[in-house]
PDB file of C-alpha atoms in Angstrom:
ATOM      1  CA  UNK A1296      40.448  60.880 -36.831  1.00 72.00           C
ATOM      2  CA  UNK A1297      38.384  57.760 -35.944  1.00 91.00           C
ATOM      3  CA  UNK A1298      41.569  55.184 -36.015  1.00 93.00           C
ATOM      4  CA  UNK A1299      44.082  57.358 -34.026  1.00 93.00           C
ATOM      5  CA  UNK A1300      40.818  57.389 -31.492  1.00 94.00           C
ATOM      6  CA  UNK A1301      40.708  53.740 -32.237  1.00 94.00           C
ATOM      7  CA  UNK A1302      44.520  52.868 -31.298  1.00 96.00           C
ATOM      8  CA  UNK A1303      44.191  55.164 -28.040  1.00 94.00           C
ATOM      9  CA  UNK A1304      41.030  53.502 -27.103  1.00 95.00           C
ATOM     10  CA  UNK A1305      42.717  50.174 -27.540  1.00 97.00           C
ATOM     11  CA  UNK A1306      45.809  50.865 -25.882  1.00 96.00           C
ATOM     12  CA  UNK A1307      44.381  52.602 -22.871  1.00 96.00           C
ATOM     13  CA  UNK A1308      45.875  50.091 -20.531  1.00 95.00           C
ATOM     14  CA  UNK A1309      48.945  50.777 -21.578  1.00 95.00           C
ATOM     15  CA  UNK A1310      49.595  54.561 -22.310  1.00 94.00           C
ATOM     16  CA  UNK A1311      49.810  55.369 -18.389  1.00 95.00           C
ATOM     17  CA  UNK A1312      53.101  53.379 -18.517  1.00 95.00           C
ATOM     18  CA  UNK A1313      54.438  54.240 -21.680  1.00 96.00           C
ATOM     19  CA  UNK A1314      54.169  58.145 -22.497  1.00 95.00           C
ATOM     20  CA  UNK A1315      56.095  59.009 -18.999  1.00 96.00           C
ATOM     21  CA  UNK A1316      58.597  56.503 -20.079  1.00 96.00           C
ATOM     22  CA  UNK A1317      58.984  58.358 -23.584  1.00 95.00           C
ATOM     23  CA  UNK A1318      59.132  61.193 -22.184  1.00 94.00           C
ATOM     24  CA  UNK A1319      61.508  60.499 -19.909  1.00 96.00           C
ATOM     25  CA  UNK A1320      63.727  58.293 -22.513  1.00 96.00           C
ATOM     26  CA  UNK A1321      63.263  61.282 -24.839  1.00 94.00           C
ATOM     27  CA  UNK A1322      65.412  64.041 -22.448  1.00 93.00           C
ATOM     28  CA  UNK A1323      67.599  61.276 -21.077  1.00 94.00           C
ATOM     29  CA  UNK A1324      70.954  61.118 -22.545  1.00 93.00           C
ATOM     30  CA  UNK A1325      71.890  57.463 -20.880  1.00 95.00           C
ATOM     31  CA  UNK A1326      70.081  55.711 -23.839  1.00 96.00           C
ATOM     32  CA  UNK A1327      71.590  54.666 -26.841  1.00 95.00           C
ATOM     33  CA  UNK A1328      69.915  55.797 -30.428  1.00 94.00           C
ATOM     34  CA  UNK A1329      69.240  51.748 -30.419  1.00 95.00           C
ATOM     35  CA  UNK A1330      67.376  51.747 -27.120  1.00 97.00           C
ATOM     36  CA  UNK A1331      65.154  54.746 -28.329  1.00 96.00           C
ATOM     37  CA  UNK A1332      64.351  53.610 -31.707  1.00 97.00           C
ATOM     38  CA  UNK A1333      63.358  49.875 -30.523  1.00 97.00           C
ATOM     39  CA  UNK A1334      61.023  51.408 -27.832  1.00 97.00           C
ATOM     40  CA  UNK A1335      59.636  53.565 -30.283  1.00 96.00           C
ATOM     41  CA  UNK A1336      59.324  50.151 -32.596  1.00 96.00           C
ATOM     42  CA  UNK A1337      57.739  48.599 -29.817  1.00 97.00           C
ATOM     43  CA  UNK A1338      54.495  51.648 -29.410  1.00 96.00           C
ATOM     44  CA  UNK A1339      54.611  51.826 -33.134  1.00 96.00           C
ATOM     45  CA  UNK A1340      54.201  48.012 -33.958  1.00 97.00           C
ATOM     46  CA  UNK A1341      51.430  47.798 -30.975  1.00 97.00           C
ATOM     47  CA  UNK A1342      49.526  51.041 -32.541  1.00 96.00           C
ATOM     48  CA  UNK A1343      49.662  49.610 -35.478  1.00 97.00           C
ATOM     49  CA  UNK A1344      47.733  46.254 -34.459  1.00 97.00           C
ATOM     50  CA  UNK A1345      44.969  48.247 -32.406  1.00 97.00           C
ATOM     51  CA  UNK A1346      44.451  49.791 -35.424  1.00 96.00           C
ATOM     52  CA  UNK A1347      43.914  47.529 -37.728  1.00 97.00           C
ATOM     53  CA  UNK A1348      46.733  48.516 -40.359  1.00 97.00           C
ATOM     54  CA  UNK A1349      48.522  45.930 -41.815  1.00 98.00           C
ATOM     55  CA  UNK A1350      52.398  46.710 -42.734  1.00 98.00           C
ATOM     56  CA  UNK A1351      53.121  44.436 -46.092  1.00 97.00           C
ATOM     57  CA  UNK A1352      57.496  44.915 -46.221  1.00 97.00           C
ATOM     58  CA  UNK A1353      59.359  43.695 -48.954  1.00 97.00           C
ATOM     59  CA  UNK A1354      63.076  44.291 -49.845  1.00 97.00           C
ATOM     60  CA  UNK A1355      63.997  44.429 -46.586  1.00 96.00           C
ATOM     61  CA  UNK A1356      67.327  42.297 -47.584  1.00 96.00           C
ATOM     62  CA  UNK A1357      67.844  45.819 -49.480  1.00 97.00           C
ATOM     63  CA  UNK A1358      68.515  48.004 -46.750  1.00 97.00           C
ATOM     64  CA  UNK A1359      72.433  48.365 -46.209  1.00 95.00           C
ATOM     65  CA  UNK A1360      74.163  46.435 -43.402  1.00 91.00           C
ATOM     66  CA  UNK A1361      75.990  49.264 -42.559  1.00 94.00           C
ATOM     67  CA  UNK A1362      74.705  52.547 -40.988  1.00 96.00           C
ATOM     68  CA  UNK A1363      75.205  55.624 -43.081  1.00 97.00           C
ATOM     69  CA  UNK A1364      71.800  55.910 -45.645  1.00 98.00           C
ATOM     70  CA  UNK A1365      68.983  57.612 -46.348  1.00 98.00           C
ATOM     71  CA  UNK A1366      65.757  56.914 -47.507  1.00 98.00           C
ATOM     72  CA  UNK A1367      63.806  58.342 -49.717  1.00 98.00           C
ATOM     73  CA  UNK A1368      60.049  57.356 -49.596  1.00 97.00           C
ATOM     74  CA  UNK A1369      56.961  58.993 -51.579  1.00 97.00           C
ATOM     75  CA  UNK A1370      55.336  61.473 -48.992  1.00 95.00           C
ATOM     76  CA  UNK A1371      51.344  60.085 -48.672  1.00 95.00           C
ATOM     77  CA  UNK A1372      50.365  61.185 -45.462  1.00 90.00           C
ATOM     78  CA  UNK A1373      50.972  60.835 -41.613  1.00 88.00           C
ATOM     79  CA  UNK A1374      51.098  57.015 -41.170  1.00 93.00           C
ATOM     80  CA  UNK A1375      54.140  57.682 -43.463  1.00 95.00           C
ATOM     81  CA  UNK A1376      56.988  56.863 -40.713  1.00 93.00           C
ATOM     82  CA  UNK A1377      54.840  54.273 -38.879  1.00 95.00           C
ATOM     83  CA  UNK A1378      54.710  51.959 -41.670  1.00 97.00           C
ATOM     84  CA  UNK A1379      58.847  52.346 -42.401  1.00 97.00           C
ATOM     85  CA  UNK A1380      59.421  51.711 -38.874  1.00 96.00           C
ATOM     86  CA  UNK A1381      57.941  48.762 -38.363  1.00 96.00           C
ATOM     87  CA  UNK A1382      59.790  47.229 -41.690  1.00 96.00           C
ATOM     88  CA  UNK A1383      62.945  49.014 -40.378  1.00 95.00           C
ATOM     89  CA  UNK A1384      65.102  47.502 -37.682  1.00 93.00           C
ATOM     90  CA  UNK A1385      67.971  49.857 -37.858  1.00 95.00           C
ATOM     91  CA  UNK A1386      67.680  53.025 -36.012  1.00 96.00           C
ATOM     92  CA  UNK A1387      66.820  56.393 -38.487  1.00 96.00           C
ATOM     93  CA  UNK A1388      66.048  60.113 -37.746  1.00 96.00           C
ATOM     94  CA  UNK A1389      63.817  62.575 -39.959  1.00 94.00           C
ATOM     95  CA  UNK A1390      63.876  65.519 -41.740  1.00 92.00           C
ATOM     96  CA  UNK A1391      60.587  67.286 -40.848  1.00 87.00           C
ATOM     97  CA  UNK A1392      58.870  70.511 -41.710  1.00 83.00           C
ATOM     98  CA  UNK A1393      59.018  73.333 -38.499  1.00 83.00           C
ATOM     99  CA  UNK A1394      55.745  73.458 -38.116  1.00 81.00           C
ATOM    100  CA  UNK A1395      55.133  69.870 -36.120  1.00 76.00           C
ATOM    101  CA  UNK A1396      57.916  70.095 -33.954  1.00 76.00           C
ATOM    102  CA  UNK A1397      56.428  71.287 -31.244  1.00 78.00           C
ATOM    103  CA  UNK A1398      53.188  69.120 -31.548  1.00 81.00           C
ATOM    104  CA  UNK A1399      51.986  67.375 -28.176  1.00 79.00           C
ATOM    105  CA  UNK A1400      53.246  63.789 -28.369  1.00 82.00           C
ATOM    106  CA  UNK A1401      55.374  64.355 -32.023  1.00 85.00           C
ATOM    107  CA  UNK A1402      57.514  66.539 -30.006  1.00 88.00           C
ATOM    108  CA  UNK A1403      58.644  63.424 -27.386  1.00 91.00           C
ATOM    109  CA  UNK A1404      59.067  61.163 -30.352  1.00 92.00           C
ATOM    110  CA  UNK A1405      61.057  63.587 -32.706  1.00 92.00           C
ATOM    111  CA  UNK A1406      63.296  64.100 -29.760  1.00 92.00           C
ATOM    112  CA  UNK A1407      64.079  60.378 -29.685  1.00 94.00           C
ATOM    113  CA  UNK A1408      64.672  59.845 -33.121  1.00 93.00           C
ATOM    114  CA  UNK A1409      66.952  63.209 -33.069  1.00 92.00           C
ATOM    115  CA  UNK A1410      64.785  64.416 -35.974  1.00 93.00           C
ATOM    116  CA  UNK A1411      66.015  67.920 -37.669  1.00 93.00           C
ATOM    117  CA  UNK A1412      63.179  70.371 -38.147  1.00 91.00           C
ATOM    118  CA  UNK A1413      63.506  72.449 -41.635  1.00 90.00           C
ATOM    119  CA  UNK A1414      62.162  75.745 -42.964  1.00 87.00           C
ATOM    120  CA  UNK A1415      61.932  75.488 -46.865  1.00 79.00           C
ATOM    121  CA  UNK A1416      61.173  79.303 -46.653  1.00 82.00           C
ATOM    122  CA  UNK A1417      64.614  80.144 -44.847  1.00 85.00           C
ATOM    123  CA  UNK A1418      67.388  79.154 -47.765  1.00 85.00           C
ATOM    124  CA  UNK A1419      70.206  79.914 -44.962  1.00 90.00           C
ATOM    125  CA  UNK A1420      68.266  77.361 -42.568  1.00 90.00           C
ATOM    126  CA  UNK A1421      67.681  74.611 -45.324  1.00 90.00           C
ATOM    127  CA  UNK A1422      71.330  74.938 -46.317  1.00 91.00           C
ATOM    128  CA  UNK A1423      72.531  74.375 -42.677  1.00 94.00           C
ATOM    129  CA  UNK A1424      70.645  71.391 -42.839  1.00 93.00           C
ATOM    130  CA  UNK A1425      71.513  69.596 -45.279  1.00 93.00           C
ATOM    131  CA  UNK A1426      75.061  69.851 -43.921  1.00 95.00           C
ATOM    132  CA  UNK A1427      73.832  68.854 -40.452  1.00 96.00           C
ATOM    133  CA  UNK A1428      72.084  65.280 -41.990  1.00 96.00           C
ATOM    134  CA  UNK A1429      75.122  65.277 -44.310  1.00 97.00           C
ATOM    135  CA  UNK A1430      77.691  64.862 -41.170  1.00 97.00           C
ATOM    136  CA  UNK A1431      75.855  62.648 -39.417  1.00 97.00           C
ATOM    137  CA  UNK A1432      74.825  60.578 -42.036  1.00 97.00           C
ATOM    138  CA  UNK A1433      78.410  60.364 -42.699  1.00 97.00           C
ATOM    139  CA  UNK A1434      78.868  59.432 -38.512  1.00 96.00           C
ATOM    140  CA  UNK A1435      76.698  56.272 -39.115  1.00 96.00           C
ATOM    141  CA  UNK A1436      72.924  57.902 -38.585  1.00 96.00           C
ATOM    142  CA  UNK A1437      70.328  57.039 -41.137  1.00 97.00           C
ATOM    143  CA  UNK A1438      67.362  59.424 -42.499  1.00 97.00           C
ATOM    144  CA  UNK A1439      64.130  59.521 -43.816  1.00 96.00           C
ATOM    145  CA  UNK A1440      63.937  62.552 -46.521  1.00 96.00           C
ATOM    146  CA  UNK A1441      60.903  62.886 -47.938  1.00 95.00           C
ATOM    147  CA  UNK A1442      61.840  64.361 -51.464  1.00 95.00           C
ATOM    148  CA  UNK A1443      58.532  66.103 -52.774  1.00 94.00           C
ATOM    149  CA  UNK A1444      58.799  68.559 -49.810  1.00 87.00           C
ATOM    150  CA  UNK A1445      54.729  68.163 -48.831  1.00 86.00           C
ATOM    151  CA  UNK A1446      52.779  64.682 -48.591  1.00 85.00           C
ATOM    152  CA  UNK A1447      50.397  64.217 -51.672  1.00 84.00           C
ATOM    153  CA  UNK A1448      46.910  64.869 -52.119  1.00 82.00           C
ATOM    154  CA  UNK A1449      46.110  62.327 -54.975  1.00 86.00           C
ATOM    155  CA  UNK A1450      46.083  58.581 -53.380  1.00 86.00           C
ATOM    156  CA  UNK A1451      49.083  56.806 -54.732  1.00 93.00           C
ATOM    157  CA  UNK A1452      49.905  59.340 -57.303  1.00 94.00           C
ATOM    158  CA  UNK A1453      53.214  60.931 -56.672  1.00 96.00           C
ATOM    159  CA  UNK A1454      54.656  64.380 -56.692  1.00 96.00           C
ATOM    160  CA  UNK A1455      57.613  65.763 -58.057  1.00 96.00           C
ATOM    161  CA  UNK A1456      60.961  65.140 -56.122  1.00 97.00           C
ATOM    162  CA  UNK A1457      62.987  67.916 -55.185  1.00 95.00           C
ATOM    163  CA  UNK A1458      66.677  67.973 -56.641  1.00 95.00           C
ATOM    164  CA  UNK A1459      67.812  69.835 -53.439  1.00 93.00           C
ATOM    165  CA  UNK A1460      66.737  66.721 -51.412  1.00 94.00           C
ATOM    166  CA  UNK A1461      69.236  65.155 -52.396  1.00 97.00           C
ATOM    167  CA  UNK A1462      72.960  67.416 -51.921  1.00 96.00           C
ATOM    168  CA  UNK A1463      72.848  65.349 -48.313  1.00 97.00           C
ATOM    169  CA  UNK A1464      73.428  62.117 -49.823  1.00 97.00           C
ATOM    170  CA  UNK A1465      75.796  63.576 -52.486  1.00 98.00           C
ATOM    171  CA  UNK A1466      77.791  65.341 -49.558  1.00 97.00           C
ATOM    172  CA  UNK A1467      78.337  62.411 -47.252  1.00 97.00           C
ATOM    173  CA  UNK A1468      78.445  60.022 -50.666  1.00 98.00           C
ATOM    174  CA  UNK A1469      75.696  57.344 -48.698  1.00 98.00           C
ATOM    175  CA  UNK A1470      73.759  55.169 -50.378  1.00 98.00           C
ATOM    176  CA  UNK A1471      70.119  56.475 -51.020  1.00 98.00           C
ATOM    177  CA  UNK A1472      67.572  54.043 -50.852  1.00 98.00           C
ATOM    178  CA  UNK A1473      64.162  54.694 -52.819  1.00 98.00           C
ATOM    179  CA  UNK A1474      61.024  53.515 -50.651  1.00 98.00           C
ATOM    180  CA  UNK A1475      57.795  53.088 -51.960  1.00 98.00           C
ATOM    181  CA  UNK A1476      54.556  53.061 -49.907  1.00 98.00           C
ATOM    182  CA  UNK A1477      51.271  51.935 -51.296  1.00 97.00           C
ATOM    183  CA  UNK A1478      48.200  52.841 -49.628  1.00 96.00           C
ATOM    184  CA  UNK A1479      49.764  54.687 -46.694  1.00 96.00           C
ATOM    185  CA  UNK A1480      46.834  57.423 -46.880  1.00 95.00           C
ATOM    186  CA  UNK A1481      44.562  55.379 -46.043  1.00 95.00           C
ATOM    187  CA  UNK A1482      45.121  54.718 -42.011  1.00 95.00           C
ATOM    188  CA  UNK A1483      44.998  58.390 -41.241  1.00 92.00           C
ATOM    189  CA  UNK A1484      43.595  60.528 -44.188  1.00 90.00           C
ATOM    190  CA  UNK A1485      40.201  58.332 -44.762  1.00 89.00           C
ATOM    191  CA  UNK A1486      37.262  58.633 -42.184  1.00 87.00           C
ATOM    192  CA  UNK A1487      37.129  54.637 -41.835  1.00 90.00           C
ATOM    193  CA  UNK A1488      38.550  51.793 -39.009  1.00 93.00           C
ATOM    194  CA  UNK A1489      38.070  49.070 -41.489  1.00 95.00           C
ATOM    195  CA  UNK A1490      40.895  46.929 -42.109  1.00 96.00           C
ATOM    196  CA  UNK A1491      43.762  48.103 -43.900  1.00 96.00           C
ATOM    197  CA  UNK A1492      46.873  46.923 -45.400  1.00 97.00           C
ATOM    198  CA  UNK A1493      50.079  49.600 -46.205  1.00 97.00           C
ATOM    199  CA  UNK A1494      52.719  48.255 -48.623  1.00 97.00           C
ATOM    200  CA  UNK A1495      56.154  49.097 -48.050  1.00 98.00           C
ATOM    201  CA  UNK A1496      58.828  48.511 -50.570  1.00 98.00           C
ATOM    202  CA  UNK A1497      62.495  48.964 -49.665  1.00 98.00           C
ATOM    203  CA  UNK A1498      64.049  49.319 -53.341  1.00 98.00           C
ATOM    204  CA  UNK A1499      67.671  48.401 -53.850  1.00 98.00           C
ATOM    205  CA  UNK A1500      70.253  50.917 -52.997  1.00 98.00           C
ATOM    206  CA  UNK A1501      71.405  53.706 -54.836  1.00 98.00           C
ATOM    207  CA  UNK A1502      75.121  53.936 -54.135  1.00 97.00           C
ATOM    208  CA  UNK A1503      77.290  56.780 -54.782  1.00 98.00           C
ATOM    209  CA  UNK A1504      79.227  55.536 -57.120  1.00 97.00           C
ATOM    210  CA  UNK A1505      76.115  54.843 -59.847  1.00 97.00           C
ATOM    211  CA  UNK A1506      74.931  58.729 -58.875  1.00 98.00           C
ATOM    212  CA  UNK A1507      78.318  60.547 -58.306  1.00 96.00           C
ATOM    213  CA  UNK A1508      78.337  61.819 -62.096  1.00 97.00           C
ATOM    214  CA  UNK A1509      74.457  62.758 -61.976  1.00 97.00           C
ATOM    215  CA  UNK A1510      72.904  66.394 -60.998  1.00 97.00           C
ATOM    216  CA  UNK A1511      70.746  66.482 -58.140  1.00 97.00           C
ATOM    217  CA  UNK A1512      67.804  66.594 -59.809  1.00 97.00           C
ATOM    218  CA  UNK A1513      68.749  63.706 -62.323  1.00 98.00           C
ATOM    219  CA  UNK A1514      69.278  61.956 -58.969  1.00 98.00           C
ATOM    220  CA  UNK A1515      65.782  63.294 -57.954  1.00 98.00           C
ATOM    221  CA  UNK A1516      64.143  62.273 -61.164  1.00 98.00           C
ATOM    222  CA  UNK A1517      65.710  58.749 -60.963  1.00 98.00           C
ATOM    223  CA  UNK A1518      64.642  58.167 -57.565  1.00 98.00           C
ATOM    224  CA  UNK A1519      61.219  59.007 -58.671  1.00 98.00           C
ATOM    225  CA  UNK A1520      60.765  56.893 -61.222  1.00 98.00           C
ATOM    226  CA  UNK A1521      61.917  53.576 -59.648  1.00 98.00           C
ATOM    227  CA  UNK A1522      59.198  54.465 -56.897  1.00 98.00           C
ATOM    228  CA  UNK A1523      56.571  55.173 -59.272  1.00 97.00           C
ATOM    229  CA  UNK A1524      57.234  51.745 -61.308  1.00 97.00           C
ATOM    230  CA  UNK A1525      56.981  49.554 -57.952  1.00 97.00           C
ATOM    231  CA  UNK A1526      53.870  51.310 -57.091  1.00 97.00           C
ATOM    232  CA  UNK A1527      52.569  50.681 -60.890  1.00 96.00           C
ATOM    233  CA  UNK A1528      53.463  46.899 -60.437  1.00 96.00           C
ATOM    234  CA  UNK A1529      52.045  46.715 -57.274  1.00 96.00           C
ATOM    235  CA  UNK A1530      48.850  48.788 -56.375  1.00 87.00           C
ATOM    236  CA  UNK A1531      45.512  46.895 -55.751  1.00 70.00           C
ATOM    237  CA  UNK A1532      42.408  48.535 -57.616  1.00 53.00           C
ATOM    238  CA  UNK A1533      39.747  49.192 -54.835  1.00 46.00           C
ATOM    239  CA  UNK A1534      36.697  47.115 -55.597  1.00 32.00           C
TER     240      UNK A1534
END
C-alpha cells in the first residue's frame, strides 16, 4: 500500500528506536495499560502525520469520564483504530478476528492494548468472549467492538450490526458509545498518498439504563442508525 510505504519511509529515523521499545513494552508487565496506550498514541499520532491523514474528532466531551465502555464504530477498513486513537485519550483494548493476531507488527501492538482475538466460527469461543470483555469491561477496561463482524466494502455505506455484539455491554451494564467514521477507507484501501482527512464522531452514550429493556439486536439496530444519521449529516461528496 503506497501510504503505509509512505509513513515507514517518513519515519525511518525513528523506527530503530521505537519497534524494540514496543516490543519490549509489549511482554513487559512493569507498565501500566496507561503507559502502553499513550506510547502507542504517540507512533499512531506521528504515523498519522507522515502520512498525510488528517483525524477530524468531534464529541469527544461524549466519551464517559469513567472507565468501563465500549465503543461501537462502523467497520471501514484498517485505518479503523488509528483514527479512534488519536481522538481517544483513555486507554481501550479490541475485539479482533483470529486471523491477524499473529501478524508481524499487529501482534506487538495487540499485545499492548490486551486485545481478545475471536473466532465467529467457534460459538463456544465467541461465547467465552463476550464474558471475558464483559468482566473486564466491568474492572474499568474499555473496548472497541466492531458490530458488523467484517469491515465494509461500499465507502461510507454501512453494514448490518450484529445483535450478539452487543450481550458484553448488556452483561457488565456499561455504557455503549456509537462511533462514526467518515472516510476511514480511504488512508489504506485507495492506491493514493494525497491528502486525506478521516472524520471521527464520538456520539453520546448509550447507558444501560435507556437499553436495559431492549433485545440485543434492537440495541444493534439502534446503534446503527444513530451512526448512519451522523454520517448522512456529515459526509463530503468527492468532487
Amino acid at each position: 500500500m503506497k501510504r503505509i510505504a509512505l509513513m515507514v519511509f517518513r519515519l525511518l529515523y525513528i523506527i530503530p528506536y521505537w519497534f524494540p521499545k514496543l516490543v519490549h513494552m509489549s511482554k513487559s508487565d512493569k507498565y501500566t495499560w496507561k503507559e502502553k496506550y499513550d506510547f502507542l498514541r504517540q507512533i499512531t499520532v506521528a504515523a498519522n502525520r507522515a502520512g498525510r491523514v488528517t483525524i477530524d474528532a468531534h464529541g469527544e466531551e461524549n466519551l464517559p469520564e469513567k472507565d468501563g465502555y465500549i465503543l461501537y464504530p462502523n467497520h471501514q477498513g484498517m485505518f479503523d483504530a488509528l483514527a479512534i486513537m488519536e481522538s481517544d485519550p483513555h486507554p481501550f483494548s479490541i475485539v479482533m478476528k483470529k486471523e491477524v493476531k499473529d501478524i508481524f507488527f499487529l501482534k506487538q501492538v495487540f499485545a499492548m492494548v490486551g486485545a481478545i482475538p475471536i473466532d465467529r466460527e467457534d460459538v463456544r469461543q465467541s461465547m467465552q468472549v463476550i464474558l471475558q470483555v464483559a468482566k473486564e469491561v466491568s474492572e474499568g477496561r474499555n473496548f472497541i467492538i466492531f458490530a458488523e463482524g467484517t469491515r465494509s466494502r461500499n465507502g461510507n455505506e454501512l453494514l448490518p450490526f450484529k445483535g450478539g455484539s452487543f450481550k458484553s455491554a448488556m452483561r457488565a451494564k456499561a455504557p455503549i458509545v456509537p462511533v462514526a467514521l467518515i472516510d476511514s477507507y480511504v488512508p489504506f484501501d485507495r492506491n493514493t498518498i494525497r491528502k486525506t482527512t478521516v472524520q471521527v464522531h464520538f456520539l453520546k452514550p448509550i447507558c444501560y439504563e435507556e437499553y436495559k429493556n431492549m433485545k440485543s439486536t434492537e440495541i444493534a439496530e439502534e446503534v446503527r442508525s444513530r451512526i448512519e444519521k451522523t454520517i448522512k449529516e456529515n459526509i463530503k461528496k468527492e468532487n
